[in-house]
Tab-separated table of C-alpha atoms in Angstrom:
chain	number	residue	atom	x	y	z
Q	1	UNK	CA	75.211	78.396	150.460
Q	2	UNK	CA	77.067	81.507	151.584
Q	3	UNK	CA	78.673	83.817	149.119
Q	4	UNK	CA	82.302	83.265	148.159
Q	5	UNK	CA	84.704	85.313	150.288
Q	6	UNK	CA	85.937	88.287	148.371
Q	7	UNK	CA	89.743	88.341	148.241
Q	8	UNK	CA	91.198	91.154	150.330
Q	9	UNK	CA	93.892	93.203	148.703
Q	10	UNK	CA	97.066	93.365	150.747
Q	11	UNK	CA	99.946	95.609	149.741
Q	12	UNK	CA	102.654	93.714	151.574
Q	13	UNK	CA	102.619	90.673	153.834
Q	14	UNK	CA	103.771	91.260	157.426
Q	15	UNK	CA	107.545	91.068	157.820
Q	16	UNK	CA	107.285	88.695	160.785
Q	17	UNK	CA	106.387	85.027	160.939
Q	18	UNK	CA	105.248	85.152	164.569
Q	19	UNK	CA	105.415	87.007	167.878
Q	20	UNK	CA	106.149	84.947	170.966
Q	21	UNK	CA	105.518	85.992	174.556
Q	22	UNK	CA	108.180	85.763	177.269
Q	23	UNK	CA	106.010	84.709	180.167
Q	24	UNK	CA	106.653	83.571	183.723
Q	25	UNK	CA	104.052	80.855	183.841
Q	26	UNK	CA	104.399	77.511	182.164
Q	27	UNK	CA	104.517	77.896	178.422
Q	28	UNK	CA	101.539	76.838	176.382
Q	29	UNK	CA	101.892	75.736	172.829
Q	30	UNK	CA	98.694	77.278	171.600
Q	31	UNK	CA	98.922	80.107	169.150
Q	32	UNK	CA	96.618	82.707	167.634
Q	33	UNK	CA	96.450	82.846	163.865
Q	34	UNK	CA	96.461	86.395	162.600
Q	35	UNK	CA	95.475	86.612	158.925
Q	36	UNK	CA	97.399	88.812	156.499
Q	37	UNK	CA	94.267	90.853	155.828
Q	38	UNK	CA	93.781	91.420	159.552
Q	39	UNK	CA	97.340	92.634	159.863
Q	40	UNK	CA	96.766	94.899	156.857
Q	41	UNK	CA	93.528	96.286	158.324
Q	42	UNK	CA	95.223	97.031	161.632
Q	43	UNK	CA	98.142	98.667	159.843
Q	44	UNK	CA	95.945	100.863	157.639
Q	45	UNK	CA	93.647	101.974	160.451
Q	46	UNK	CA	96.055	102.348	163.380
Q	47	UNK	CA	99.516	102.751	161.887
Q	48	UNK	CA	98.713	104.749	158.737
Q	49	UNK	CA	95.809	106.513	160.511
Q	50	UNK	CA	93.423	106.036	157.624
Q	51	UNK	CA	89.677	106.145	158.043
Q	52	UNK	CA	87.789	102.915	157.487
Q	53	UNK	CA	86.179	104.124	154.269
Q	54	UNK	CA	89.466	104.805	152.444
Q	55	UNK	CA	91.128	101.744	153.910
Q	56	UNK	CA	88.255	99.546	152.720
Q	57	UNK	CA	88.588	100.963	149.196
Q	58	UNK	CA	92.301	100.217	149.220
Q	59	UNK	CA	91.658	96.626	150.210
Q	60	UNK	CA	88.858	96.351	147.634
Q	61	UNK	CA	86.192	95.376	150.172
Q	62	UNK	CA	83.157	97.142	151.648
Q	63	UNK	CA	83.471	99.356	154.708
Q	64	UNK	CA	81.456	97.007	156.983
Q	65	UNK	CA	83.652	94.098	155.898
Q	66	UNK	CA	86.726	96.144	156.675
Q	67	UNK	CA	85.309	96.958	160.105
Q	68	UNK	CA	84.709	93.264	160.765
Q	69	UNK	CA	88.252	92.284	159.768
Q	70	UNK	CA	89.681	95.106	161.881
Q	71	UNK	CA	87.595	94.048	164.861
Q	72	UNK	CA	88.753	90.444	164.478
Q	73	UNK	CA	92.371	91.600	164.353
Q	74	UNK	CA	92.021	93.608	167.573
Q	75	UNK	CA	90.264	90.791	169.384
Q	76	UNK	CA	92.913	88.278	168.335
Q	77	UNK	CA	95.771	90.504	169.444
Q	78	UNK	CA	94.070	91.312	172.756
Q	79	UNK	CA	93.484	87.628	173.354
Q	80	UNK	CA	97.092	86.803	172.586
Q	81	UNK	CA	98.376	89.509	174.933
Q	82	UNK	CA	96.114	88.591	177.840
Q	83	UNK	CA	96.428	84.829	177.515
Q	84	UNK	CA	100.163	84.902	176.691
Q	85	UNK	CA	99.779	83.219	173.351
Q	86	UNK	CA	101.965	83.260	170.314
Q	87	UNK	CA	100.725	85.318	167.339
Q	88	UNK	CA	101.316	83.599	164.043
Q	89	UNK	CA	100.878	85.313	160.687
Q	90	UNK	CA	98.891	83.127	158.283
Q	91	UNK	CA	97.741	83.759	154.746
Q	92	UNK	CA	93.941	84.007	155.175
Q	93	UNK	CA	92.047	85.436	152.182
Q	94	UNK	CA	94.648	87.869	150.954
Q	95	UNK	CA	95.798	88.704	147.437
Q	96	UNK	CA	98.815	90.839	146.687
Q	97	UNK	CA	98.861	93.917	144.594
Q	98	UNK	CA	102.438	94.983	145.082
Q	99	UNK	CA	103.275	95.877	141.506
Q	100	UNK	CA	100.648	98.581	141.111
Q	101	UNK	CA	101.486	102.265	141.080
Q	102	UNK	CA	99.705	105.564	140.611
Q	103	UNK	CA	100.978	108.673	138.880
Q	104	UNK	CA	100.673	111.613	141.257
Q	105	UNK	CA	100.062	114.066	138.400
Q	106	UNK	CA	97.483	112.488	136.114
Q	107	UNK	CA	96.185	109.871	138.603
Q	108	UNK	CA	96.661	107.047	136.125
Q	109	UNK	CA	97.033	103.658	137.755
Q	110	UNK	CA	99.343	101.119	136.177
Q	111	UNK	CA	101.093	97.866	136.884
Q	112	UNK	CA	104.820	97.446	136.636
Q	113	UNK	CA	105.684	93.961	135.445
Q	114	UNK	CA	108.977	92.441	136.515
Q	115	UNK	CA	111.807	93.113	134.131
Q	116	UNK	CA	110.639	96.624	133.290
Q	117	UNK	CA	113.206	98.825	135.007
Q	118	UNK	CA	112.207	102.377	134.202
Q	119	UNK	CA	109.510	103.591	136.578
Q	120	UNK	CA	107.551	106.362	134.942
Q	121	UNK	CA	103.937	107.145	134.153
Q	122	UNK	CA	103.089	105.499	130.803
Q	123	UNK	CA	100.703	108.322	129.912
Q	124	UNK	CA	102.295	111.617	130.983
Q	125	UNK	CA	105.884	110.328	131.392
Q	126	UNK	CA	106.096	111.891	134.858
Q	127	UNK	CA	108.545	110.438	137.352
Q	128	UNK	CA	106.376	111.288	140.370
Q	129	UNK	CA	104.973	107.864	141.136
Q	130	UNK	CA	103.261	106.718	144.300
Q	131	UNK	CA	103.009	103.101	145.365
Q	132	UNK	CA	99.445	101.933	145.797
G	1	UNK	CA	106.778	98.010	121.745
G	2	UNK	CA	103.168	97.235	120.963
G	3	UNK	CA	100.313	98.673	122.997
G	4	UNK	CA	96.645	97.742	123.021
G	5	UNK	CA	94.136	100.521	123.601
G	6	UNK	CA	90.523	99.462	124.035
G	7	UNK	CA	88.262	101.328	121.595
G	8	UNK	CA	84.547	101.729	120.952
G	9	UNK	CA	85.033	101.963	117.162
G	10	UNK	CA	87.543	101.062	114.481
G	11	UNK	CA	88.933	104.517	113.666
G	12	UNK	CA	91.334	106.762	115.560
G	13	UNK	CA	88.496	109.204	116.212
G	14	UNK	CA	86.570	106.577	118.145
G	15	UNK	CA	86.253	106.977	121.886
G	16	UNK	CA	88.290	105.050	124.397
G	17	UNK	CA	86.447	102.042	125.870
G	18	UNK	CA	86.587	101.682	129.642
G	19	UNK	CA	85.999	97.934	129.491
G	20	UNK	CA	88.701	95.492	128.587
G	21	UNK	CA	87.129	92.089	127.891
G	22	UNK	CA	83.998	93.608	126.400
G	23	UNK	CA	85.537	96.449	124.425
G	24	UNK	CA	84.218	96.574	120.844
G	25	UNK	CA	87.641	96.971	119.215
G	26	UNK	CA	91.283	96.738	120.172
G	27	UNK	CA	93.612	99.344	118.732
G	28	UNK	CA	97.128	97.946	118.398
G	29	UNK	CA	99.595	100.778	118.368
G	30	UNK	CA	103.241	100.157	117.536
G	31	UNK	CA	105.621	102.690	119.053
G	32	UNK	CA	108.547	101.860	116.754
G	33	UNK	CA	106.701	102.273	113.469
G	34	UNK	CA	104.163	104.763	114.844
G	35	UNK	CA	101.347	102.843	113.207
G	36	UNK	CA	98.030	101.661	114.545
G	37	UNK	CA	95.660	98.977	113.420
G	38	UNK	CA	92.270	97.938	114.675
G	39	UNK	CA	91.008	94.454	115.308
G	40	UNK	CA	87.485	93.509	116.296
G	41	UNK	CA	86.998	91.891	119.674
G	42	UNK	CA	85.228	88.645	118.784
G	43	UNK	CA	84.344	87.947	122.390
G	44	UNK	CA	82.739	91.296	123.228
G	45	UNK	CA	79.271	89.742	123.403
G	46	UNK	CA	80.332	86.392	124.808
G	47	UNK	CA	78.288	84.944	127.653
G	48	UNK	CA	81.275	84.643	129.935
G	49	UNK	CA	85.027	84.551	130.012
G	50	UNK	CA	85.417	87.642	127.839
G	51	UNK	CA	88.246	88.952	129.989
G	52	UNK	CA	90.143	85.678	129.830
G	53	UNK	CA	89.729	85.483	126.044
G	54	UNK	CA	90.862	89.078	125.617
G	55	UNK	CA	93.909	88.460	127.789
G	56	UNK	CA	94.799	85.330	125.812
G	57	UNK	CA	94.479	87.257	122.569
G	58	UNK	CA	96.693	89.998	123.999
G	59	UNK	CA	99.379	87.460	124.866
G	60	UNK	CA	99.200	85.894	121.375
G	61	UNK	CA	99.642	89.284	119.726
G	62	UNK	CA	102.864	89.866	121.635
G	63	UNK	CA	101.650	93.117	123.161
G	64	UNK	CA	103.585	94.534	126.125
G	65	UNK	CA	101.145	97.164	127.406
G	66	UNK	CA	97.355	97.386	127.647
G	67	UNK	CA	95.475	100.624	128.253
G	68	UNK	CA	91.892	100.214	129.443
G	69	UNK	CA	89.449	101.416	132.078
G	70	UNK	CA	89.465	98.373	134.308
G	71	UNK	CA	90.673	94.781	134.366
G	72	UNK	CA	88.786	91.860	135.848
G	73	UNK	CA	90.527	89.514	138.269
G	74	UNK	CA	90.983	86.722	135.690
G	75	UNK	CA	92.352	88.999	132.987
G	76	UNK	CA	94.627	90.631	135.557
G	77	UNK	CA	96.039	87.284	136.584
G	78	UNK	CA	96.903	86.277	133.007
G	79	UNK	CA	98.400	89.640	132.063
G	80	UNK	CA	100.447	89.657	135.249
G	81	UNK	CA	101.780	86.186	134.495
G	82	UNK	CA	102.988	87.210	131.041
G	83	UNK	CA	104.577	90.442	132.278
G	84	UNK	CA	102.224	92.716	130.374
G	85	UNK	CA	101.821	96.191	131.777
G	86	UNK	CA	98.259	97.235	132.622
G	87	UNK	CA	97.365	100.901	132.552
G	88	UNK	CA	94.060	102.030	134.058
G	89	UNK	CA	92.695	105.268	132.636
G	90	UNK	CA	89.411	106.622	133.955
G	91	UNK	CA	88.792	108.958	131.082
G	92	UNK	CA	85.843	108.148	128.810
G	93	UNK	CA	85.983	111.445	126.911
G	94	UNK	CA	89.312	110.852	125.157
G	95	UNK	CA	89.523	109.516	121.633
G	96	UNK	CA	92.074	106.906	120.600
G	97	UNK	CA	94.008	109.635	118.803
G	98	UNK	CA	94.352	111.655	122.033
G	99	UNK	CA	95.735	108.686	123.915
G	100	UNK	CA	98.180	107.765	121.156
G	101	UNK	CA	99.455	111.335	121.113
G	102	UNK	CA	99.992	111.171	124.875
G	103	UNK	CA	101.948	107.934	124.914
G	104	UNK	CA	104.075	108.708	121.846
């Protein structure tokens, strides 16, 4: 039996539901399913210009796994572009970690539960907070 | 507001414990009264589910903030659900006293 798939940490889901081509030929109803983690991998590597090692750490997976997800994302998007297919964003194996922050001074990581308004480092009380 | 700090011993001079579910003691520090008390973690040597048990205990104690070295996925899920703030400190040289002085 294969090992359970490790959940991939995703900071934010994509803001789109789907991308649809405007093509001259007869429309086909098929669509490509792009997973949230594939979108995240593509964003980290190509939009945020991170190297695979750091990006993998951020997503809480190994570097080879990150490379595989990234490769899958590129292949899916290339396929969609060439074959004029719709790209749909689907959940995949993602988990969200949106409420986590890091203090830029003392490097403490902390979560910010809903309902807690004041955003400051719980240890050094600094206001310089970076989103993880 | 009550805070749990994971500790390796039951005095304020004890070192901070980087583990949450398997920490030897929990130091409960109350910001309002500036008092701390120590409780033993009964599930530190449990076979499994230590993180879940610790998280449940945290919820029962009415704590709003937990300071530890790392949180497992199950503990994280429970703490998140009950709006408890998790603070990850990667500092195994600090004593409980040092941390209390910092968060005062």
